[in-house]
């Protein structure tokens, strides 16, 4: 559990800039302030499988943030291993300053190779999403596998179709695209490789008649046996799902300007209950990025509880990075007395209790149809979780992850 060991947090601290790069031309960019919050699931399993990175150098000119969402029985181990390995590989890359996009892509590839070498058994039916944002001076690089998401909050000008102030001064711009089977390009790729994409088939008994197969939940990509389905099309691990699910990241780059004020990364526990614009609106309200991340995760958890009568919620993680443009920055982007430029790295998969936010008052048990819908939203791992027996014939897969 390296994520809990304080002495190992230097693994995710951005390294000192080589002397050959210190006098490079170009803007130093904004000053970085980072914060984070993670909440353990309720009613799903006994551990938080999310991991994250929230680190910046003391000057705030260089930072790495990431959110990784594990799934499957060994999802926690996979997400923690990937967190450490990806950060170390990135910071050790010779391309870190000259070609950061290539460095990020290579770091993801090295992480997947490491999983295949050392975590093969654990990662056969388990894996992790990973969205990462590496910022150096005035450039921001995003890498993503899975459905964790990166969002930018920036001021909008009138010629961009959104008058300044229409969204509290900041407009959300997605920096990554969720890689799910419903995405047409991902579905086409999987089908061309001979894979299958469809919803789960669950046997439901109606009255005294025989069970009837009912298609429920989101579309999934299925392994060659047709018995194991996944709600994401790219991830670390998930070796049994190859070649349909792989770890090749989608990479994007952005030149930061004074319009760019905040970056929010979140696991799907956030995005299943909140859209990108609302997350940016919340982040813009707070001077302290830790407070912003806490509000995002707590609101998401309250909505999980409200929709499941307090019985279910996913792991929920948010990392917020404020971009402080000094005198040009909005007042809420200035560092509060309690916030620093994240002079220490943070890499955790913490086990938070649910004592600080009470669930909704309703405590009665969910009906079978309500519980089925709730668990499909959670992407639970097995049909047995719903008290239903799986039906194994072809076209009626029963084993699911996420």
Short mmCIF file of C-alpha atoms in Angstrom, two decimals:
data_model
loop_
_atom_site.label_atom_id
_atom_site.label_comp_id
_atom_site.label_asym_id
_atom_site.label_seq_id
_atom_site.Cartn_x
_atom_site.Cartn_y
_atom_site.Cartn_z
CA UNK A 1 0.00 0.00 0.00
CA UNK A 2 2.64 2.48 -1.07
CA UNK A 3 0.04 5.18 -1.49
CA UNK A 4 -0.20 5.47 2.29
CA UNK A 5 3.56 5.71 2.92
CA UNK A 6 4.62 9.30 3.34
CA UNK A 7 8.28 8.68 2.54
CA UNK A 8 7.38 7.38 -0.92
CA UNK A 9 5.42 10.43 -2.00
CA UNK A 10 8.54 11.92 -3.55
CA UNK A 11 7.98 9.34 -6.31
CA UNK A 12 5.33 11.63 -7.78
CA UNK A 13 7.03 14.98 -7.21
CA UNK A 14 8.02 16.71 -10.46
CA UNK A 15 11.83 16.60 -10.73
CA UNK A 16 14.04 19.66 -10.83
CA UNK A 17 14.36 21.20 -14.27
CA UNK A 18 17.72 20.42 -15.91
CA UNK A 19 20.04 23.40 -16.26
CA UNK A 20 19.89 23.06 -20.03
CA UNK A 21 16.15 23.79 -19.92
CA UNK A 22 16.06 26.52 -17.26
CA UNK A 23 16.81 29.34 -19.66
CA UNK A 24 14.51 28.08 -22.38
CA UNK A 25 12.45 30.76 -24.03
CA UNK A 26 8.73 31.00 -23.41
CA UNK A 27 6.38 32.01 -20.66
CA UNK A 28 6.65 30.48 -17.20
CA UNK A 29 2.88 30.26 -17.26
CA UNK A 30 0.53 30.44 -14.28
CA UNK A 31 1.30 29.35 -10.75
CA UNK A 32 -0.22 25.99 -9.81
CA UNK A 33 -2.29 25.28 -6.70
CA UNK A 34 -3.60 21.73 -6.32
CA UNK A 35 -6.11 20.02 -4.04
CA UNK A 36 -7.84 16.65 -3.84
CA UNK A 37 -10.60 14.62 -2.21
CA UNK A 38 -11.53 10.94 -2.35
CA UNK A 39 -14.48 9.07 -0.81
CA UNK A 40 -14.90 5.33 -0.49
CA UNK A 41 -17.90 3.60 -2.04
CA UNK A 42 -20.87 2.51 0.02
CA UNK A 43 -22.55 -0.85 -0.52
CA UNK A 44 -20.17 -1.98 -3.27
CA UNK A 45 -17.08 -3.48 -1.61
CA UNK A 46 -14.86 -2.88 1.39
CA UNK A 47 -12.17 -0.65 -0.15
CA UNK A 48 -11.60 2.47 -2.18
CA UNK A 49 -10.14 1.38 -5.51
CA UNK A 50 -9.48 4.94 -6.70
CA UNK A 51 -5.94 6.33 -6.60
CA UNK A 52 -4.75 9.82 -7.47
CA UNK A 53 -1.78 12.14 -7.84
CA UNK A 54 -1.84 15.82 -6.83
CA UNK A 55 1.66 17.26 -6.93
CA UNK A 56 3.51 20.39 -8.00
CA UNK A 57 6.98 21.80 -7.58
CA UNK A 58 7.45 24.52 -4.90
CA UNK A 59 7.43 27.30 -7.49
CA UNK A 60 4.13 26.09 -8.91
CA UNK A 61 5.45 26.06 -12.48
CA UNK A 62 5.36 22.29 -12.97
CA UNK A 63 2.76 19.79 -11.85
CA UNK A 64 1.34 16.32 -12.35
CA UNK A 65 -2.20 15.41 -11.42
CA UNK A 66 -4.00 12.15 -12.17
CA UNK A 67 -7.04 10.09 -11.23
CA UNK A 68 -7.09 6.30 -11.59
CA UNK A 69 -10.24 4.25 -10.99
CA UNK A 70 -9.66 0.56 -10.34
CA UNK A 71 -12.21 -2.14 -11.13
CA UNK A 72 -12.47 -5.87 -10.63
CA UNK A 73 -11.47 -7.84 -7.53
CA UNK A 74 -7.87 -6.56 -7.66
CA UNK A 75 -8.68 -3.09 -8.95
CA UNK A 76 -7.09 -1.38 -5.96
CA UNK A 77 -3.76 -3.15 -6.51
CA UNK A 78 -3.80 -2.32 -10.22
CA UNK A 79 -4.62 1.36 -9.72
CA UNK A 80 -1.97 1.80 -7.03
CA UNK A 81 0.71 0.03 -9.09
CA UNK A 82 -0.21 2.09 -12.17
CA UNK A 83 -0.11 5.34 -10.18
CA UNK A 84 3.43 4.82 -8.99
CA UNK A 85 4.79 3.29 -12.19
CA UNK A 86 3.29 5.87 -14.54
CA UNK A 87 4.64 8.82 -12.53
CA UNK A 88 8.13 7.33 -12.19
CA UNK A 89 8.29 6.45 -15.89
CA UNK A 90 7.15 9.93 -16.91
CA UNK A 91 9.65 11.77 -14.74
CA UNK A 92 12.48 9.47 -15.85
CA UNK A 93 11.79 10.08 -19.56
CA UNK A 94 14.39 11.84 -21.66
CA UNK A 95 11.51 13.46 -23.55
CA UNK A 96 9.93 15.07 -20.48
CA UNK A 97 10.94 18.61 -21.50
CA UNK A 98 11.47 18.30 -25.24
CA UNK A 99 8.42 16.19 -26.11
CA UNK A 100 6.09 15.75 -23.12
CA UNK A 101 3.36 14.12 -25.22
CA UNK A 102 5.75 11.35 -26.23
CA UNK A 103 6.91 11.05 -22.62
CA UNK A 104 3.33 10.57 -21.41
CA UNK A 105 2.57 8.00 -24.09
CA UNK A 106 5.74 6.08 -23.24
CA UNK A 107 4.95 6.22 -19.52
CA UNK A 108 1.54 4.63 -20.14
CA UNK A 109 3.13 1.94 -22.32
CA UNK A 110 5.77 1.18 -19.67
CA UNK A 111 3.04 0.96 -17.01
CA UNK A 112 1.06 -1.57 -19.04
CA UNK A 113 4.20 -3.62 -19.72
CA UNK A 114 4.96 -3.61 -16.01
CA UNK A 115 1.45 -4.85 -15.23
CA UNK A 116 1.85 -7.64 -17.76
CA UNK A 117 5.21 -8.63 -16.27
CA UNK A 118 4.56 -8.36 -12.54
CA UNK A 119 0.80 -8.16 -11.98
CA UNK A 120 -0.36 -10.61 -14.63
CA UNK A 121 -2.54 -12.81 -12.44
CA UNK A 122 -4.08 -9.90 -10.51
CA UNK A 123 -4.73 -7.97 -13.73
CA UNK A 124 -6.30 -10.81 -15.70
CA UNK A 125 -9.81 -9.74 -14.74
CA UNK A 126 -9.02 -6.42 -13.05
CA UNK A 127 -7.81 -3.07 -14.30
CA UNK A 128 -7.86 0.69 -13.90
CA UNK A 129 -8.73 3.82 -15.82
CA UNK A 130 -6.15 6.63 -15.82
CA UNK A 131 -6.47 10.29 -16.75
CA UNK A 132 -3.35 12.41 -16.18
CA UNK A 133 -2.51 16.07 -16.72
CA UNK A 134 1.14 17.14 -16.84
CA UNK A 135 1.71 20.86 -16.87
CA UNK A 136 5.06 22.50 -17.55
CA UNK A 137 5.13 26.29 -17.69
CA UNK A 138 2.41 27.38 -20.12
CA UNK A 139 1.73 23.99 -21.71
CA UNK A 140 -0.73 21.36 -20.52
CA UNK A 141 -0.64 17.73 -21.67
CA UNK A 142 -3.48 15.26 -21.11
CA UNK A 143 -3.35 11.47 -21.39
CA UNK A 144 -6.39 9.26 -20.91
CA UNK A 145 -7.50 5.64 -20.88
CA UNK A 146 -11.02 4.86 -19.69
CA UNK A 147 -13.83 7.07 -18.43
CA UNK A 148 -12.21 9.20 -15.77
CA UNK A 149 -12.25 12.74 -17.14
CA UNK A 150 -10.23 15.97 -17.34
CA UNK A 151 -12.06 19.30 -17.64
CA UNK A 152 -10.75 22.84 -18.07
CA UNK A 153 -12.52 25.93 -16.79
CA UNK A 154 -11.78 29.03 -18.85
CA UNK A 155 -13.23 32.48 -19.32
CA UNK A 156 -15.31 32.86 -22.46
CA UNK A 157 -15.33 35.86 -24.78
CA UNK A 158 -18.45 37.13 -26.49
CA UNK A 159 -17.27 36.01 -29.90
CA UNK A 160 -17.10 32.44 -28.56
CA UNK A 161 -20.86 32.40 -28.14
CA UNK A 162 -20.99 32.60 -24.36
CA UNK A 163 -20.98 36.10 -22.82
CA UNK A 164 -18.57 36.43 -19.92
CA UNK A 165 -20.45 35.72 -16.74
CA UNK A 166 -23.08 33.40 -18.19
CA UNK A 167 -21.47 30.55 -16.27
CA UNK A 168 -20.00 32.46 -13.36
CA UNK A 169 -17.14 33.62 -15.57
CA UNK A 170 -15.84 30.14 -16.43
CA UNK A 171 -16.96 27.74 -19.13
CA UNK A 172 -16.15 24.02 -19.04
CA UNK A 173 -14.08 22.53 -21.86
CA UNK A 174 -13.57 18.75 -21.80
CA UNK A 175 -9.90 17.89 -22.19
CA UNK A 176 -10.55 14.16 -22.56
CA UNK A 177 -13.23 11.99 -24.13
CA UNK A 178 -14.76 9.12 -22.15
CA UNK A 179 -13.75 5.84 -23.76
CA UNK A 180 -16.88 3.76 -23.47
CA UNK A 181 -18.41 1.16 -25.82
CA UNK A 182 -21.18 3.57 -26.85
CA UNK A 183 -18.58 5.85 -28.49
CA UNK A 184 -18.92 5.09 -32.18
CA UNK A 185 -15.22 5.08 -33.06
CA UNK A 186 -14.40 2.77 -30.14
CA UNK A 187 -17.29 0.44 -30.96
CA UNK A 188 -16.21 0.28 -34.62
CA UNK A 189 -12.66 -0.59 -33.60
CA UNK A 190 -13.82 -3.41 -31.32
CA UNK A 191 -16.25 -4.86 -33.86
CA UNK A 192 -13.57 -4.77 -36.57
CA UNK A 193 -11.35 -6.86 -34.27
CA UNK A 194 -14.08 -9.47 -33.87
CA UNK A 195 -15.31 -8.28 -30.48
CA UNK A 196 -18.84 -7.82 -29.22
CA UNK A 197 -20.54 -4.72 -27.84
CA UNK A 198 -23.97 -4.95 -26.23
CA UNK A 199 -25.82 -4.60 -22.95
CA UNK A 200 -25.84 -7.22 -20.22
CA UNK A 201 -28.50 -9.92 -20.34
CA UNK A 202 -30.00 -10.63 -16.92
CA UNK A 203 -32.57 -13.38 -16.19
CA UNK A 204 -35.69 -11.91 -14.62
CA UNK A 205 -38.60 -13.97 -13.37
CA UNK A 206 -42.06 -12.55 -14.04
CA UNK A 207 -44.79 -14.16 -11.97
CA UNK A 208 -44.64 -17.95 -12.02
CA UNK A 209 -43.27 -18.24 -15.53
CA UNK A 210 -39.71 -19.17 -16.57
CA UNK A 211 -36.92 -16.55 -16.36
CA UNK A 212 -36.77 -14.11 -19.25
CA UNK A 213 -33.53 -12.51 -20.40
CA UNK A 214 -33.71 -8.73 -20.14
CA UNK A 215 -31.12 -6.35 -21.60
CA UNK A 216 -30.16 -3.82 -18.96
CA UNK A 217 -27.55 -1.18 -18.23
CA UNK A 218 -24.95 0.47 -20.45
CA UNK A 219 -23.32 -1.16 -23.43
CA UNK A 220 -20.26 -3.26 -22.60
CA UNK A 221 -17.36 -4.77 -24.49
CA UNK A 222 -17.16 -8.55 -23.96
CA UNK A 223 -14.24 -10.95 -23.84
CA UNK A 224 -13.95 -13.88 -26.23
CA UNK A 225 -15.96 -16.16 -23.94
CA UNK A 226 -18.88 -13.75 -23.95
CA UNK A 227 -19.15 -14.04 -20.18
CA UNK A 228 -17.12 -11.05 -18.99
CA UNK A 229 -18.12 -7.48 -19.89
CA UNK A 230 -16.49 -4.10 -19.26
CA UNK A 231 -17.92 -0.59 -19.46
CA UNK A 232 -14.69 1.02 -20.73
CA UNK A 233 -12.82 0.31 -23.96
CA UNK A 234 -9.33 1.29 -22.76
CA UNK A 235 -7.66 0.68 -19.42
CA UNK A 236 -4.56 -0.53 -17.65
CA UNK A 237 -4.69 -4.27 -16.95
CA UNK A 238 -7.83 -6.23 -17.98
CA UNK A 239 -5.58 -8.71 -19.74
CA UNK A 240 -8.41 -11.13 -20.48
CA UNK A 241 -10.08 -8.42 -22.56
CA UNK A 242 -7.23 -7.96 -25.04
CA UNK A 243 -7.14 -6.98 -27.86
CA UNK A 244 -10.55 -5.33 -27.55
CA UNK A 245 -9.55 -3.33 -24.45
CA UNK A 246 -6.04 -1.85 -24.50
CA UNK A 247 -3.97 0.82 -22.76
CA UNK A 248 -3.06 3.10 -25.67
CA UNK A 249 -3.84 6.60 -24.33
CA UNK A 250 -5.47 9.44 -26.18
CA UNK A 251 -3.12 12.44 -25.84
CA UNK A 252 -3.93 16.12 -26.21
CA UNK A 253 -1.97 19.33 -25.70
CA UNK A 254 -3.07 22.86 -24.84
CA UNK A 255 -1.19 26.13 -24.77
CA UNK A 256 -2.36 27.81 -21.58
CA UNK A 257 -3.49 31.42 -21.65
CA UNK A 258 -4.77 33.81 -19.01
CA UNK A 259 -8.28 32.63 -19.85
CA UNK A 260 -7.51 29.18 -18.44
CA UNK A 261 -8.19 29.19 -14.71
CA UNK A 262 -8.89 25.72 -13.34
CA UNK A 263 -8.49 22.03 -14.22
CA UNK A 264 -10.70 19.34 -12.68
CA UNK A 265 -9.97 15.62 -12.86
CA UNK A 266 -12.50 13.11 -11.59
CA UNK A 267 -13.36 9.43 -11.53
CA UNK A 268 -16.69 8.30 -12.96
CA UNK A 269 -18.10 8.42 -9.44
CA UNK A 270 -18.13 12.18 -10.02
CA UNK A 271 -19.20 12.29 -13.66
CA UNK A 272 -22.06 9.80 -13.26
CA UNK A 273 -23.73 12.35 -10.97
CA UNK A 274 -22.40 15.72 -12.18
CA UNK A 275 -21.63 17.27 -15.55
CA UNK A 276 -18.42 19.06 -16.49
CA UNK A 277 -19.88 22.56 -16.22
CA UNK A 278 -21.14 22.05 -12.68
CA UNK A 279 -17.76 20.76 -11.54
CA UNK A 280 -16.07 23.83 -12.99
CA UNK A 281 -18.65 26.11 -11.37
CA UNK A 282 -17.91 24.54 -7.98
CA UNK A 283 -14.15 24.77 -8.44
CA UNK A 284 -14.42 28.45 -9.40
CA UNK A 285 -16.19 29.29 -6.14
CA UNK A 286 -13.30 28.27 -3.92
CA UNK A 287 -9.96 29.93 -3.29
CA UNK A 288 -8.68 26.67 -1.80
CA UNK A 289 -8.53 23.81 -4.37
CA UNK A 290 -8.85 21.26 -1.55
CA UNK A 291 -12.18 22.81 -0.56
CA UNK A 292 -13.27 22.73 -4.21
CA UNK A 293 -12.40 19.03 -4.54
CA UNK A 294 -14.21 18.23 -1.28
CA UNK A 295 -17.39 19.97 -2.40
CA UNK A 296 -17.37 18.17 -5.75
CA UNK A 297 -17.00 14.73 -4.16
CA UNK A 298 -19.50 15.37 -1.37
CA UNK A 299 -22.19 16.64 -3.74
CA UNK A 300 -21.66 13.61 -5.98
CA UNK A 301 -21.96 11.27 -3.00
CA UNK A 302 -25.13 12.97 -1.76
CA UNK A 303 -26.69 12.40 -5.18
CA UNK A 304 -25.68 8.73 -5.20
CA UNK A 305 -27.36 8.35 -1.81
CA UNK A 306 -30.45 10.30 -2.85
CA UNK A 307 -30.96 8.13 -5.93
CA UNK A 308 -30.40 4.82 -4.08
CA UNK A 309 -32.08 5.66 -0.76
CA UNK A 310 -28.72 5.79 0.97
CA UNK A 311 -27.71 2.26 0.03
CA UNK A 312 -25.18 2.68 -2.78
CA UNK A 313 -22.42 4.97 -4.00
CA UNK A 314 -19.31 4.52 -6.12
CA UNK A 315 -15.74 5.45 -5.20
CA UNK A 316 -15.58 9.20 -5.83
CA UNK A 317 -12.35 11.14 -6.43
CA UNK A 318 -11.64 14.69 -7.62
CA UNK A 319 -8.37 16.58 -8.10
CA UNK A 320 -8.54 20.33 -8.67
CA UNK A 321 -5.69 22.45 -10.04
CA UNK A 322 -6.05 26.23 -9.94
CA UNK A 323 -4.02 28.21 -12.46
CA UNK A 324 -3.06 31.47 -10.79
CA UNK A 325 -2.12 34.13 -13.34
CA UNK A 326 -0.80 36.47 -10.66
CA UNK A 327 -2.19 40.01 -10.97
CA UNK A 328 -4.37 38.93 -13.87
CA UNK A 329 -5.94 36.07 -11.92
CA UNK A 330 -9.44 36.26 -10.61
CA UNK A 331 -9.59 36.76 -6.83
CA UNK A 332 -10.82 33.23 -6.20
CA UNK A 333 -7.72 31.81 -7.83
CA UNK A 334 -5.32 33.34 -5.32
CA UNK A 335 -3.84 31.04 -2.73
CA UNK A 336 -5.61 31.08 0.63
CA UNK A 337 -3.48 31.03 3.78
CA UNK A 338 -4.11 27.29 4.15
CA UNK A 339 -3.07 26.38 0.61
CA UNK A 340 0.45 26.06 -0.75
CA UNK A 341 1.72 25.26 -4.23
CA UNK A 342 1.55 21.57 -3.26
CA UNK A 343 5.19 21.40 -2.26
CA UNK A 344 4.66 17.76 -1.34
CA UNK A 345 3.31 15.16 -3.72
CA UNK A 346 0.22 13.18 -2.85
CA UNK A 347 -0.58 9.69 -4.13
CA UNK A 348 -3.30 7.91 -2.28
CA UNK A 349 -6.15 5.46 -2.38
CA UNK A 350 -7.58 6.37 0.99
CA UNK A 351 -10.39 4.67 2.87
CA UNK A 352 -12.66 7.53 3.96
CA UNK A 353 -15.60 6.86 6.26
CA UNK A 354 -19.10 8.04 5.52
CA UNK A 355 -19.59 9.73 8.87
CA UNK A 356 -19.24 13.33 7.71
CA UNK A 357 -22.12 13.41 5.25
CA UNK A 358 -25.33 11.74 6.36
CA UNK A 359 -27.25 9.71 3.77
CA UNK A 360 -30.81 10.58 2.98
CA UNK A 361 -33.41 9.75 5.58
CA UNK A 362 -35.11 6.95 3.68
CA UNK A 363 -33.71 3.64 4.89
CA UNK A 364 -36.14 1.09 3.49
CA UNK A 365 -34.66 -1.53 1.20
CA UNK A 366 -34.82 -0.95 -2.52
CA UNK A 367 -37.15 -3.01 -4.64
CA UNK A 368 -35.55 -5.54 -6.97
CA UNK A 369 -35.99 -3.41 -10.08
CA UNK A 370 -34.66 -0.30 -8.33
CA UNK A 371 -31.67 -2.19 -6.99
CA UNK A 372 -30.95 -3.63 -10.42
CA UNK A 373 -30.94 -0.16 -11.97
CA UNK A 374 -28.75 1.20 -9.20
CA UNK A 375 -26.22 -1.58 -9.50
CA UNK A 376 -26.06 -1.20 -13.26
CA UNK A 377 -25.29 2.46 -12.68
CA UNK A 378 -22.52 1.33 -10.34
CA UNK A 379 -21.33 -1.20 -12.93
CA UNK A 380 -21.19 -3.92 -10.30
CA UNK A 381 -19.02 -6.90 -10.93
CA UNK A 382 -21.50 -9.80 -11.00
CA UNK A 383 -25.13 -10.64 -11.55
CA UNK A 384 -25.02 -12.59 -8.31
CA UNK A 385 -24.66 -9.21 -6.58
CA UNK A 386 -28.30 -8.63 -7.53
CA UNK A 387 -29.47 -11.96 -6.16
CA UNK A 388 -29.95 -13.31 -9.68
CA UNK A 389 -28.47 -16.48 -11.07
CA UNK A 390 -26.42 -16.02 -14.26
CA UNK A 391 -27.53 -17.68 -17.47
CA UNK A 392 -24.47 -18.96 -19.39
CA UNK A 393 -25.62 -19.64 -23.00
CA UNK A 394 -24.20 -17.62 -25.87
CA UNK A 395 -25.83 -14.25 -26.25
CA UNK A 396 -26.69 -14.14 -22.57
CA UNK A 397 -23.43 -13.23 -20.81
CA UNK A 398 -23.61 -12.97 -17.08
CA UNK A 399 -20.24 -11.90 -15.70
CA UNK A 400 -19.68 -8.16 -15.57
CA UNK A 401 -17.07 -5.81 -14.26
CA UNK A 402 -17.56 -2.18 -13.28
#
